[in-house]
């Protein structure tokens, strides 16, 4: 087994085996926030989707400064589609055996990886449903079936927002809403950031920015129209472009695509803006999203305008923390209002709201529920043993 990491065998309580469709180094978001907190006092094996570039199946494992072991499976180029799950089951069992993983929980982000755990016995199974994956572009047809199987297997289901909670709560007895949270200290650095980022320095003001994955959830026609209506404004787009053709993105002298950035750089970019925006399309792929960037923009001190995403409207729009717009003309008008607001009052209102949420609070609440689930599973197992002994 190929690796370049050392392991501490004395993992307290239980290890975490996380199955994720999101690459660890892609965009820093919910999985990274939660798994990094697990990694402070236990081993976390973050299992990604396979890369088909090898001659035989093997792992490439690297330890990150957060204490997480990122496990990238490599399979032979000629691996057939109907053999992938079998090969991944083999690799997962090999990982558990060679790293002496004994007490562990499964943390699942995608039902598509469910076959990789057959025959294994975790202390608990958590389905952290951060998105309605079946609504995304190119979603596998079998995803609905595997999610139903995951509901049957899971001890707990966490959802990434309230609208997703409402969609999933009737599918399981233990569904809990944990909306996008915030590392206020990290994004609060933008409030005192004075230096300009190199590739943003020459861009004139006013600057309206977006940070996130640029994909089918982005309303590219809306962005084009906003830029057309305000040619003197400049729109900063930060993030990787995936699942859509870059040729389909609107191009104008006042739209600037800066690509993906490191998590640590984001406050510096936001600090140089005059407002933040979320020009999401209103379609099937955005019906249940709860954008992590909403509280991040607020913590960084920016006024925010968004389209009518349900988990943005409630609570942020209803509380007057985010302006909601539907048309390009309305978006421009709301941006003008947002940029003319009293900055001190707006930031104080945002700070008051954010004082009650954090990734630490979210993580600790999840830990309590996992502890209860483990105890309940142990209790059920003991009851089964006692019943079996009687017969």
mmCIF file of C-alpha atoms in Angstrom:
data_model
loop_
_atom_site.group_PDB
_atom_site.id
_atom_site.type_symbol
_atom_site.label_atom_id
_atom_site.label_comp_id
_atom_site.label_asym_id
_atom_site.label_seq_id
_atom_site.Cartn_x
_atom_site.Cartn_y
_atom_site.Cartn_z
ATOM 1 C CA UNK A 1 0.000 0.000 0.000
ATOM 2 C CA UNK A 2 1.506 3.308 -1.123
ATOM 3 C CA UNK A 3 1.511 6.033 1.531
ATOM 4 C CA UNK A 4 3.407 9.027 2.820
ATOM 5 C CA UNK A 5 1.890 9.411 6.250
ATOM 6 C CA UNK A 6 2.480 8.120 9.761
ATOM 7 C CA UNK A 7 -0.390 7.111 12.047
ATOM 8 C CA UNK A 8 -0.961 7.445 15.755
ATOM 9 C CA UNK A 9 -2.512 4.161 16.821
ATOM 10 C CA UNK A 10 -3.788 5.572 20.122
ATOM 11 C CA UNK A 11 -6.924 7.156 18.662
ATOM 12 C CA UNK A 12 -9.319 8.207 21.458
ATOM 13 C CA UNK A 13 -12.907 6.878 21.510
ATOM 14 C CA UNK A 14 -13.284 6.118 17.815
ATOM 15 C CA UNK A 15 -11.789 6.868 14.422
ATOM 16 C CA UNK A 16 -13.791 8.446 11.608
ATOM 17 C CA UNK A 17 -14.006 6.953 8.125
ATOM 18 C CA UNK A 18 -15.461 9.627 5.877
ATOM 19 C CA UNK A 19 -16.767 8.810 2.395
ATOM 20 C CA UNK A 20 -16.899 11.964 0.292
ATOM 21 C CA UNK A 21 -17.508 12.889 -3.344
ATOM 22 C CA UNK A 22 -15.704 16.208 -2.731
ATOM 23 C CA UNK A 23 -11.928 16.374 -3.078
ATOM 24 C CA UNK A 24 -10.279 17.622 0.086
ATOM 25 C CA UNK A 25 -8.223 20.156 -1.864
ATOM 26 C CA UNK A 26 -11.096 21.358 -4.066
ATOM 27 C CA UNK A 27 -12.942 24.010 -2.037
ATOM 28 C CA UNK A 28 -12.747 24.415 1.741
ATOM 29 C CA UNK A 29 -16.289 23.916 2.990
ATOM 30 C CA UNK A 30 -18.461 21.836 5.313
ATOM 31 C CA UNK A 31 -16.518 18.535 5.188
ATOM 32 C CA UNK A 32 -13.197 20.278 5.856
ATOM 33 C CA UNK A 33 -14.601 22.263 8.788
ATOM 34 C CA UNK A 34 -16.071 19.193 10.469
ATOM 35 C CA UNK A 35 -13.390 16.609 9.684
ATOM 36 C CA UNK A 36 -10.626 19.002 10.802
ATOM 37 C CA UNK A 37 -12.316 19.262 14.184
ATOM 38 C CA UNK A 38 -12.538 15.479 14.436
ATOM 39 C CA UNK A 39 -8.855 15.304 13.489
ATOM 40 C CA UNK A 40 -7.750 17.226 16.574
ATOM 41 C CA UNK A 41 -8.077 14.186 18.842
ATOM 42 C CA UNK A 42 -8.682 11.133 16.665
ATOM 43 C CA UNK A 43 -7.791 9.649 13.305
ATOM 44 C CA UNK A 44 -9.865 10.697 10.326
ATOM 45 C CA UNK A 45 -9.610 8.781 7.047
ATOM 46 C CA UNK A 46 -11.126 10.968 4.341
ATOM 47 C CA UNK A 47 -11.847 8.671 1.401
ATOM 48 C CA UNK A 48 -12.211 10.327 -1.991
ATOM 49 C CA UNK A 49 -13.456 9.044 -5.337
ATOM 50 C CA UNK A 50 -10.992 6.883 -7.302
ATOM 51 C CA UNK A 51 -8.509 8.125 -9.879
ATOM 52 C CA UNK A 52 -8.063 5.804 -12.848
ATOM 53 C CA UNK A 53 -4.373 6.098 -13.661
ATOM 54 C CA UNK A 54 -2.656 3.065 -12.219
ATOM 55 C CA UNK A 55 -1.758 -0.473 -13.149
ATOM 56 C CA UNK A 56 -3.061 -1.936 -9.924
ATOM 57 C CA UNK A 57 -5.281 -0.770 -7.078
ATOM 58 C CA UNK A 58 -3.525 1.187 -4.326
ATOM 59 C CA UNK A 59 -3.943 4.073 -1.898
ATOM 60 C CA UNK A 60 -2.181 7.423 -1.938
ATOM 61 C CA UNK A 61 -2.465 8.693 1.641
ATOM 62 C CA UNK A 62 -1.297 12.077 2.905
ATOM 63 C CA UNK A 63 -1.658 13.667 6.308
ATOM 64 C CA UNK A 64 -2.778 17.296 6.455
ATOM 65 C CA UNK A 65 -1.988 19.833 9.147
ATOM 66 C CA UNK A 66 -5.559 19.427 10.409
ATOM 67 C CA UNK A 67 -4.838 15.832 11.444
ATOM 68 C CA UNK A 68 -6.894 14.382 8.600
ATOM 69 C CA UNK A 69 -5.534 11.559 6.451
ATOM 70 C CA UNK A 70 -6.672 12.169 2.878
ATOM 71 C CA UNK A 71 -7.015 8.783 1.180
ATOM 72 C CA UNK A 72 -7.028 8.871 -2.610
ATOM 73 C CA UNK A 73 -7.729 5.494 -4.259
ATOM 74 C CA UNK A 74 -6.007 4.733 -7.541
ATOM 75 C CA UNK A 75 -7.411 2.068 -9.848
ATOM 76 C CA UNK A 76 -6.216 0.653 -13.146
ATOM 77 C CA UNK A 77 -7.159 2.669 -16.207
ATOM 78 C CA UNK A 78 -9.020 -0.245 -17.723
ATOM 79 C CA UNK A 79 -11.186 -0.900 -14.633
ATOM 80 C CA UNK A 80 -14.726 -1.610 -15.789
ATOM 81 C CA UNK A 81 -17.608 0.384 -14.342
ATOM 82 C CA UNK A 82 -19.224 -2.694 -12.798
ATOM 83 C CA UNK A 83 -15.959 -3.571 -11.011
ATOM 84 C CA UNK A 84 -15.358 -0.222 -9.288
ATOM 85 C CA UNK A 85 -17.435 -0.924 -6.177
ATOM 86 C CA UNK A 86 -15.812 -4.341 -5.722
ATOM 87 C CA UNK A 87 -12.308 -2.869 -6.028
ATOM 88 C CA UNK A 88 -13.133 -0.058 -3.612
ATOM 89 C CA UNK A 89 -14.556 -2.527 -1.088
ATOM 90 C CA UNK A 90 -11.251 -4.388 -1.303
ATOM 91 C CA UNK A 91 -9.240 -1.183 -0.768
ATOM 92 C CA UNK A 92 -11.354 0.027 2.159
ATOM 93 C CA UNK A 93 -10.989 -3.339 3.899
ATOM 94 C CA UNK A 94 -7.239 -3.224 3.239
ATOM 95 C CA UNK A 95 -7.013 0.261 4.744
ATOM 96 C CA UNK A 96 -8.888 -0.766 7.874
ATOM 97 C CA UNK A 97 -6.784 -3.886 8.336
ATOM 98 C CA UNK A 98 -3.371 -2.317 7.726
ATOM 99 C CA UNK A 99 -4.061 0.751 9.881
ATOM 100 C CA UNK A 100 -5.598 -1.355 12.651
ATOM 101 C CA UNK A 101 -8.830 0.611 12.628
ATOM 102 C CA UNK A 102 -10.987 -1.093 15.240
ATOM 103 C CA UNK A 103 -13.440 1.352 16.782
ATOM 104 C CA UNK A 104 -14.804 3.698 14.146
ATOM 105 C CA UNK A 105 -17.838 5.455 12.757
ATOM 106 C CA UNK A 106 -18.823 5.965 9.141
ATOM 107 C CA UNK A 107 -19.467 9.538 8.035
ATOM 108 C CA UNK A 108 -21.096 9.559 4.590
ATOM 109 C CA UNK A 109 -21.503 12.463 2.167
ATOM 110 C CA UNK A 110 -22.613 10.500 -0.866
ATOM 111 C CA UNK A 111 -24.825 7.407 -1.065
ATOM 112 C CA UNK A 112 -22.891 6.371 -4.168
ATOM 113 C CA UNK A 113 -20.039 5.086 -1.968
ATOM 114 C CA UNK A 114 -22.345 2.919 0.134
ATOM 115 C CA UNK A 115 -21.231 -0.424 -1.423
ATOM 116 C CA UNK A 116 -17.666 0.275 -0.266
ATOM 117 C CA UNK A 117 -18.525 -0.519 3.361
ATOM 118 C CA UNK A 118 -20.212 -3.952 3.033
ATOM 119 C CA UNK A 119 -19.382 -6.366 5.830
ATOM 120 C CA UNK A 120 -17.822 -3.703 8.061
ATOM 121 C CA UNK A 121 -19.099 -2.955 11.560
ATOM 122 C CA UNK A 122 -18.936 0.712 12.574
ATOM 123 C CA UNK A 123 -20.053 1.983 15.968
ATOM 124 C CA UNK A 124 -22.460 4.328 14.179
ATOM 125 C CA UNK A 125 -23.298 5.605 10.697
ATOM 126 C CA UNK A 126 -23.867 9.306 10.036
ATOM 127 C CA UNK A 127 -25.310 10.588 6.763
ATOM 128 C CA UNK A 128 -24.304 14.248 6.502
ATOM 129 C CA UNK A 129 -26.625 15.309 3.684
ATOM 130 C CA UNK A 130 -25.193 18.679 2.705
ATOM 131 C CA UNK A 131 -26.806 18.820 -0.753
ATOM 132 C CA UNK A 132 -29.615 17.264 -2.780
ATOM 133 C CA UNK A 133 -27.127 15.452 -4.995
ATOM 134 C CA UNK A 134 -29.813 13.935 -7.201
ATOM 135 C CA UNK A 135 -30.667 17.454 -8.430
ATOM 136 C CA UNK A 136 -27.138 18.164 -9.640
ATOM 137 C CA UNK A 137 -25.979 17.915 -13.219
ATOM 138 C CA UNK A 138 -24.945 14.392 -14.312
ATOM 139 C CA UNK A 139 -26.309 12.772 -11.132
ATOM 140 C CA UNK A 140 -26.329 8.929 -11.423
ATOM 141 C CA UNK A 141 -29.759 7.355 -11.918
ATOM 142 C CA UNK A 142 -29.129 4.920 -9.078
ATOM 143 C CA UNK A 143 -28.529 7.672 -6.521
ATOM 144 C CA UNK A 144 -32.146 7.651 -5.258
ATOM 145 C CA UNK A 145 -31.976 3.903 -4.613
ATOM 146 C CA UNK A 146 -28.708 4.124 -2.743
ATOM 147 C CA UNK A 147 -29.915 7.038 -0.653
ATOM 148 C CA UNK A 148 -32.913 4.967 0.436
ATOM 149 C CA UNK A 149 -30.478 2.220 1.465
ATOM 150 C CA UNK A 150 -28.414 4.761 3.366
ATOM 151 C CA UNK A 151 -31.481 5.974 5.261
ATOM 152 C CA UNK A 152 -32.063 2.377 6.375
ATOM 153 C CA UNK A 153 -28.435 1.992 7.455
ATOM 154 C CA UNK A 154 -27.817 5.361 9.132
ATOM 155 C CA UNK A 155 -28.182 6.041 12.839
ATOM 156 C CA UNK A 156 -28.270 9.800 12.251
ATOM 157 C CA UNK A 157 -29.021 12.112 9.340
ATOM 158 C CA UNK A 158 -27.709 15.674 9.402
ATOM 159 C CA UNK A 159 -28.821 18.174 6.763
ATOM 160 C CA UNK A 160 -26.943 21.201 5.486
ATOM 161 C CA UNK A 161 -29.976 23.490 5.726
ATOM 162 C CA UNK A 162 -33.580 23.834 6.844
ATOM 163 C CA UNK A 163 -35.156 23.277 3.421
ATOM 164 C CA UNK A 164 -33.165 20.072 3.027
ATOM 165 C CA UNK A 165 -34.286 19.038 6.525
ATOM 166 C CA UNK A 166 -37.903 19.499 5.492
ATOM 167 C CA UNK A 167 -37.291 17.320 2.422
ATOM 168 C CA UNK A 168 -35.591 14.504 4.381
ATOM 169 C CA UNK A 169 -37.284 14.434 7.783
ATOM 170 C CA UNK A 170 -39.922 11.908 6.783
ATOM 171 C CA UNK A 171 -37.312 9.448 5.508
ATOM 172 C CA UNK A 172 -35.651 8.767 8.872
ATOM 173 C CA UNK A 173 -36.457 8.921 12.586
ATOM 174 C CA UNK A 174 -33.371 10.953 13.531
ATOM 175 C CA UNK A 175 -32.929 13.869 11.119
ATOM 176 C CA UNK A 176 -31.334 17.083 12.407
ATOM 177 C CA UNK A 177 -30.823 20.396 10.620
ATOM 178 C CA UNK A 178 -27.303 21.816 10.844
ATOM 179 C CA UNK A 179 -27.215 24.773 8.420
ATOM 180 C CA UNK A 180 -24.021 26.310 7.103
ATOM 181 C CA UNK A 181 -22.029 27.744 9.978
ATOM 182 C CA UNK A 182 -19.117 30.163 10.254
ATOM 183 C CA UNK A 183 -15.568 30.587 11.459
ATOM 184 C CA UNK A 184 -16.173 34.204 12.482
ATOM 185 C CA UNK A 185 -12.603 34.833 13.558
ATOM 186 C CA UNK A 186 -11.209 33.720 10.203
ATOM 187 C CA UNK A 187 -13.509 35.836 8.026
ATOM 188 C CA UNK A 188 -13.479 38.676 10.540
ATOM 189 C CA UNK A 189 -9.883 39.261 9.468
ATOM 190 C CA UNK A 190 -11.350 41.093 6.470
ATOM 191 C CA UNK A 191 -12.473 43.916 8.778
ATOM 192 C CA UNK A 192 -8.852 44.877 9.500
ATOM 193 C CA UNK A 193 -7.244 43.805 6.233
ATOM 194 C CA UNK A 194 -5.490 46.753 4.583
ATOM 195 C CA UNK A 195 -3.381 45.194 1.808
ATOM 196 C CA UNK A 196 -4.738 44.557 -1.663
ATOM 197 C CA UNK A 197 -4.542 41.100 -3.216
ATOM 198 C CA UNK A 198 -2.274 41.151 -6.274
ATOM 199 C CA UNK A 199 -4.787 40.072 -8.921
ATOM 200 C CA UNK A 200 -7.497 42.348 -7.552
ATOM 201 C CA UNK A 201 -5.392 45.447 -6.904
ATOM 202 C CA UNK A 202 -5.865 47.120 -10.293
ATOM 203 C CA UNK A 203 -9.616 46.507 -10.491
ATOM 204 C CA UNK A 204 -11.557 49.772 -10.083
ATOM 205 C CA UNK A 205 -14.296 50.322 -7.504
ATOM 206 C CA UNK A 206 -17.064 49.653 -6.849
ATOM 207 C CA UNK A 207 -16.281 45.937 -6.670
ATOM 208 C CA UNK A 208 -18.993 43.353 -6.128
ATOM 209 C CA UNK A 209 -17.685 39.873 -5.419
ATOM 210 C CA UNK A 210 -18.645 36.214 -5.395
ATOM 211 C CA UNK A 211 -16.719 33.288 -3.896
ATOM 212 C CA UNK A 212 -17.699 29.702 -4.576
ATOM 213 C CA UNK A 213 -17.939 26.961 -7.152
ATOM 214 C CA UNK A 214 -19.105 28.304 -10.508
ATOM 215 C CA UNK A 215 -21.367 25.607 -11.954
ATOM 216 C CA UNK A 216 -24.943 24.976 -13.080
ATOM 217 C CA UNK A 217 -26.208 26.738 -9.953
ATOM 218 C CA UNK A 218 -24.916 30.086 -11.221
ATOM 219 C CA UNK A 219 -27.386 32.243 -13.175
ATOM 220 C CA UNK A 220 -24.959 33.275 -15.913
ATOM 221 C CA UNK A 221 -27.626 35.242 -17.801
ATOM 222 C CA UNK A 222 -28.392 37.236 -14.667
ATOM 223 C CA UNK A 223 -24.706 37.969 -14.143
ATOM 224 C CA UNK A 224 -24.336 39.110 -17.755
ATOM 225 C CA UNK A 225 -27.341 41.402 -17.511
ATOM 226 C CA UNK A 226 -26.213 42.949 -14.198
ATOM 227 C CA UNK A 227 -22.784 43.668 -15.670
ATOM 228 C CA UNK A 228 -24.443 45.183 -18.733
ATOM 229 C CA UNK A 229 -26.668 47.448 -16.625
ATOM 230 C CA UNK A 230 -23.718 48.734 -14.591
ATOM 231 C CA UNK A 231 -20.640 48.925 -16.855
ATOM 232 C CA UNK A 232 -18.799 51.093 -14.307
ATOM 233 C CA UNK A 233 -19.153 48.425 -11.624
ATOM 234 C CA UNK A 234 -16.725 45.519 -11.492
ATOM 235 C CA UNK A 235 -17.720 41.963 -10.662
ATOM 236 C CA UNK A 236 -15.119 39.684 -9.062
ATOM 237 C CA UNK A 237 -15.764 35.955 -9.548
ATOM 238 C CA UNK A 238 -13.572 33.716 -7.377
ATOM 239 C CA UNK A 239 -13.806 29.945 -7.598
ATOM 240 C CA UNK A 240 -13.320 26.942 -9.871
ATOM 241 C CA UNK A 241 -15.529 26.415 -12.926
ATOM 242 C CA UNK A 242 -16.968 22.885 -13.025
ATOM 243 C CA UNK A 243 -19.619 20.969 -14.968
ATOM 244 C CA UNK A 244 -20.255 23.900 -17.297
ATOM 245 C CA UNK A 245 -18.289 25.065 -20.319
ATOM 246 C CA UNK A 246 -16.154 28.112 -19.590
ATOM 247 C CA UNK A 247 -17.117 29.333 -23.054
ATOM 248 C CA UNK A 248 -20.677 29.745 -21.757
ATOM 249 C CA UNK A 249 -19.635 32.191 -19.035
ATOM 250 C CA UNK A 250 -20.517 35.838 -19.683
ATOM 251 C CA UNK A 251 -17.531 37.881 -20.827
ATOM 252 C CA UNK A 252 -17.273 41.631 -20.349
ATOM 253 C CA UNK A 253 -14.641 44.140 -19.395
ATOM 254 C CA UNK A 254 -16.170 44.489 -15.931
ATOM 255 C CA UNK A 255 -16.424 40.755 -15.107
ATOM 256 C CA UNK A 256 -13.217 39.309 -13.678
ATOM 257 C CA UNK A 257 -12.711 35.546 -13.217
ATOM 258 C CA UNK A 258 -9.845 35.055 -10.767
ATOM 259 C CA UNK A 259 -10.030 31.268 -10.386
ATOM 260 C CA UNK A 260 -9.911 29.267 -7.170
ATOM 261 C CA UNK A 261 -8.149 30.569 -4.067
ATOM 262 C CA UNK A 262 -6.899 29.084 -0.820
ATOM 263 C CA UNK A 263 -9.201 29.304 2.196
ATOM 264 C CA UNK A 264 -6.680 31.473 4.031
ATOM 265 C CA UNK A 265 -6.698 34.026 1.199
ATOM 266 C CA UNK A 266 -10.445 34.605 1.086
ATOM 267 C CA UNK A 267 -10.713 37.313 3.796
ATOM 268 C CA UNK A 268 -8.109 39.357 1.926
ATOM 269 C CA UNK A 269 -10.152 39.286 -1.264
ATOM 270 C CA UNK A 270 -13.462 40.049 0.433
ATOM 271 C CA UNK A 271 -11.870 42.971 2.277
ATOM 272 C CA UNK A 272 -11.300 44.690 -1.067
ATOM 273 C CA UNK A 273 -14.948 44.582 -2.147
ATOM 274 C CA UNK A 274 -17.784 47.078 -1.766
ATOM 275 C CA UNK A 275 -20.494 44.383 -1.668
ATOM 276 C CA UNK A 276 -20.951 40.621 -2.008
ATOM 277 C CA UNK A 277 -23.406 38.842 -4.252
ATOM 278 C CA UNK A 278 -24.985 35.436 -4.742
ATOM 279 C CA UNK A 279 -26.512 35.391 -8.254
ATOM 280 C CA UNK A 280 -27.792 31.823 -8.039
ATOM 281 C CA UNK A 281 -30.221 30.418 -10.547
ATOM 282 C CA UNK A 282 -33.614 29.403 -9.216
ATOM 283 C CA UNK A 283 -33.826 25.834 -10.442
ATOM 284 C CA UNK A 284 -33.814 22.213 -9.278
ATOM 285 C CA UNK A 285 -30.107 22.275 -8.400
ATOM 286 C CA UNK A 286 -30.519 25.238 -6.011
ATOM 287 C CA UNK A 287 -33.823 24.251 -4.412
ATOM 288 C CA UNK A 288 -32.189 22.934 -1.229
ATOM 289 C CA UNK A 289 -28.815 24.699 -1.063
ATOM 290 C CA UNK A 290 -27.711 26.549 2.055
ATOM 291 C CA UNK A 291 -24.724 28.632 0.894
ATOM 292 C CA UNK A 292 -21.844 28.621 3.368
ATOM 293 C CA UNK A 293 -20.767 31.952 1.910
ATOM 294 C CA UNK A 294 -23.804 33.765 3.384
ATOM 295 C CA UNK A 295 -22.489 33.969 6.968
ATOM 296 C CA UNK A 296 -18.926 34.264 5.652
ATOM 297 C CA UNK A 297 -19.746 37.451 3.742
ATOM 298 C CA UNK A 298 -21.507 38.856 6.804
ATOM 299 C CA UNK A 299 -18.614 38.031 9.126
ATOM 300 C CA UNK A 300 -16.299 39.813 6.684
ATOM 301 C CA UNK A 301 -18.427 42.945 7.021
ATOM 302 C CA UNK A 302 -19.906 43.021 3.515
ATOM 303 C CA UNK A 303 -23.444 43.979 2.475
ATOM 304 C CA UNK A 304 -24.986 41.067 0.575
ATOM 305 C CA UNK A 305 -27.499 40.721 -2.260
ATOM 306 C CA UNK A 306 -28.820 37.310 -3.299
ATOM 307 C CA UNK A 307 -31.459 35.745 -5.470
ATOM 308 C CA UNK A 308 -34.370 34.142 -3.610
ATOM 309 C CA UNK A 309 -32.683 30.963 -2.381
ATOM 310 C CA UNK A 310 -34.964 29.544 0.333
ATOM 311 C CA UNK A 311 -32.275 29.061 2.957
ATOM 312 C CA UNK A 312 -31.047 32.599 2.314
ATOM 313 C CA UNK A 313 -34.482 34.204 2.391
ATOM 314 C CA UNK A 314 -35.092 32.387 5.674
ATOM 315 C CA UNK A 315 -33.548 33.563 7.959
ATOM 316 C CA UNK A 316 -31.145 36.090 6.392
ATOM 317 C CA UNK A 317 -33.616 37.919 4.157
ATOM 318 C CA UNK A 318 -36.389 37.927 6.735
ATOM 319 C CA UNK A 319 -34.028 39.410 9.325
ATOM 320 C CA UNK A 320 -32.786 42.120 6.979
ATOM 321 C CA UNK A 321 -29.243 40.738 6.894
ATOM 322 C CA UNK A 322 -29.290 40.001 3.156
ATOM 323 C CA UNK A 323 -31.124 41.830 0.354
ATOM 324 C CA UNK A 324 -33.183 39.576 -1.912
ATOM 325 C CA UNK A 325 -33.644 40.269 -5.630
ATOM 326 C CA UNK A 326 -35.279 38.410 -8.506
ATOM 327 C CA UNK A 327 -34.541 40.325 -11.698
ATOM 328 C CA UNK A 328 -31.295 41.921 -12.894
ATOM 329 C CA UNK A 329 -32.833 45.380 -12.495
ATOM 330 C CA UNK A 330 -33.875 44.580 -8.943
ATOM 331 C CA UNK A 331 -30.447 43.092 -8.205
ATOM 332 C CA UNK A 332 -28.764 46.330 -9.285
ATOM 333 C CA UNK A 333 -31.205 48.424 -7.251
ATOM 334 C CA UNK A 334 -30.620 46.293 -4.134
ATOM 335 C CA UNK A 335 -26.852 46.555 -4.586
ATOM 336 C CA UNK A 336 -27.136 50.343 -4.698
ATOM 337 C CA UNK A 337 -29.150 50.293 -1.483
ATOM 338 C CA UNK A 338 -26.771 47.834 0.174
ATOM 339 C CA UNK A 339 -23.689 49.886 -0.646
ATOM 340 C CA UNK A 340 -25.292 53.046 0.756
ATOM 341 C CA UNK A 341 -26.327 51.553 4.104
ATOM 342 C CA UNK A 342 -24.909 52.655 7.429
ATOM 343 C CA UNK A 343 -21.878 50.381 7.696
ATOM 344 C CA UNK A 344 -21.575 50.434 11.483
ATOM 345 C CA UNK A 345 -25.215 49.538 12.102
ATOM 346 C CA UNK A 346 -25.196 46.800 9.451
ATOM 347 C CA UNK A 347 -22.074 45.164 10.842
ATOM 348 C CA UNK A 348 -23.341 45.297 14.426
ATOM 349 C CA UNK A 349 -26.580 43.609 13.375
ATOM 350 C CA UNK A 350 -24.680 40.890 11.536
ATOM 351 C CA UNK A 351 -22.292 40.364 14.452
ATOM 352 C CA UNK A 352 -25.210 39.908 16.840
ATOM 353 C CA UNK A 353 -26.710 37.214 14.642
ATOM 354 C CA UNK A 354 -23.396 35.446 14.059
ATOM 355 C CA UNK A 355 -22.524 35.422 17.767
ATOM 356 C CA UNK A 356 -24.876 32.500 18.240
ATOM 357 C CA UNK A 357 -23.476 30.248 15.490
ATOM 358 C CA UNK A 358 -20.071 28.695 14.832
ATOM 359 C CA UNK A 359 -18.594 25.526 13.408
ATOM 360 C CA UNK A 360 -17.410 24.643 16.926
ATOM 361 C CA UNK A 361 -20.981 24.772 18.263
ATOM 362 C CA UNK A 362 -22.248 22.786 15.304
ATOM 363 C CA UNK A 363 -19.528 20.164 15.739
ATOM 364 C CA UNK A 364 -20.106 19.790 19.500
ATOM 365 C CA UNK A 365 -23.854 19.376 18.987
ATOM 366 C CA UNK A 366 -23.159 16.682 16.409
ATOM 367 C CA UNK A 367 -20.747 14.946 18.795
ATOM 368 C CA UNK A 368 -23.441 14.742 21.486
ATOM 369 C CA UNK A 369 -25.894 13.157 19.065
ATOM 370 C CA UNK A 370 -23.279 10.668 17.859
ATOM 371 C CA UNK A 371 -22.516 9.686 21.456
ATOM 372 C CA UNK A 372 -26.202 9.049 22.084
ATOM 373 C CA UNK A 373 -26.486 7.026 18.874
ATOM 374 C CA UNK A 374 -23.522 4.840 19.823
ATOM 375 C CA UNK A 375 -25.011 4.179 23.267
ATOM 376 C CA UNK A 376 -28.358 3.314 21.709
ATOM 377 C CA UNK A 377 -26.746 0.913 19.245
ATOM 378 C CA UNK A 378 -24.796 -0.763 22.073
ATOM 379 C CA UNK A 379 -28.004 -1.086 24.069
ATOM 380 C CA UNK A 380 -29.797 -2.722 21.160
ATOM 381 C CA UNK A 381 -26.927 -5.161 20.642
ATOM 382 C CA UNK A 382 -26.963 -6.129 24.321
ATOM 383 C CA UNK A 383 -30.718 -6.681 24.189
ATOM 384 C CA UNK A 384 -30.319 -8.949 21.163
ATOM 385 C CA UNK A 385 -27.590 -10.940 22.944
ATOM 386 C CA UNK A 386 -29.759 -11.384 26.053
ATOM 387 C CA UNK A 387 -32.732 -12.452 23.962
ATOM 388 C CA UNK A 388 -30.605 -14.922 22.004
ATOM 389 C CA UNK A 389 -29.209 -16.373 25.230
ATOM 390 C CA UNK A 390 -32.725 -17.108 26.478
ATOM 391 C CA UNK A 391 -33.389 -19.310 23.462
#
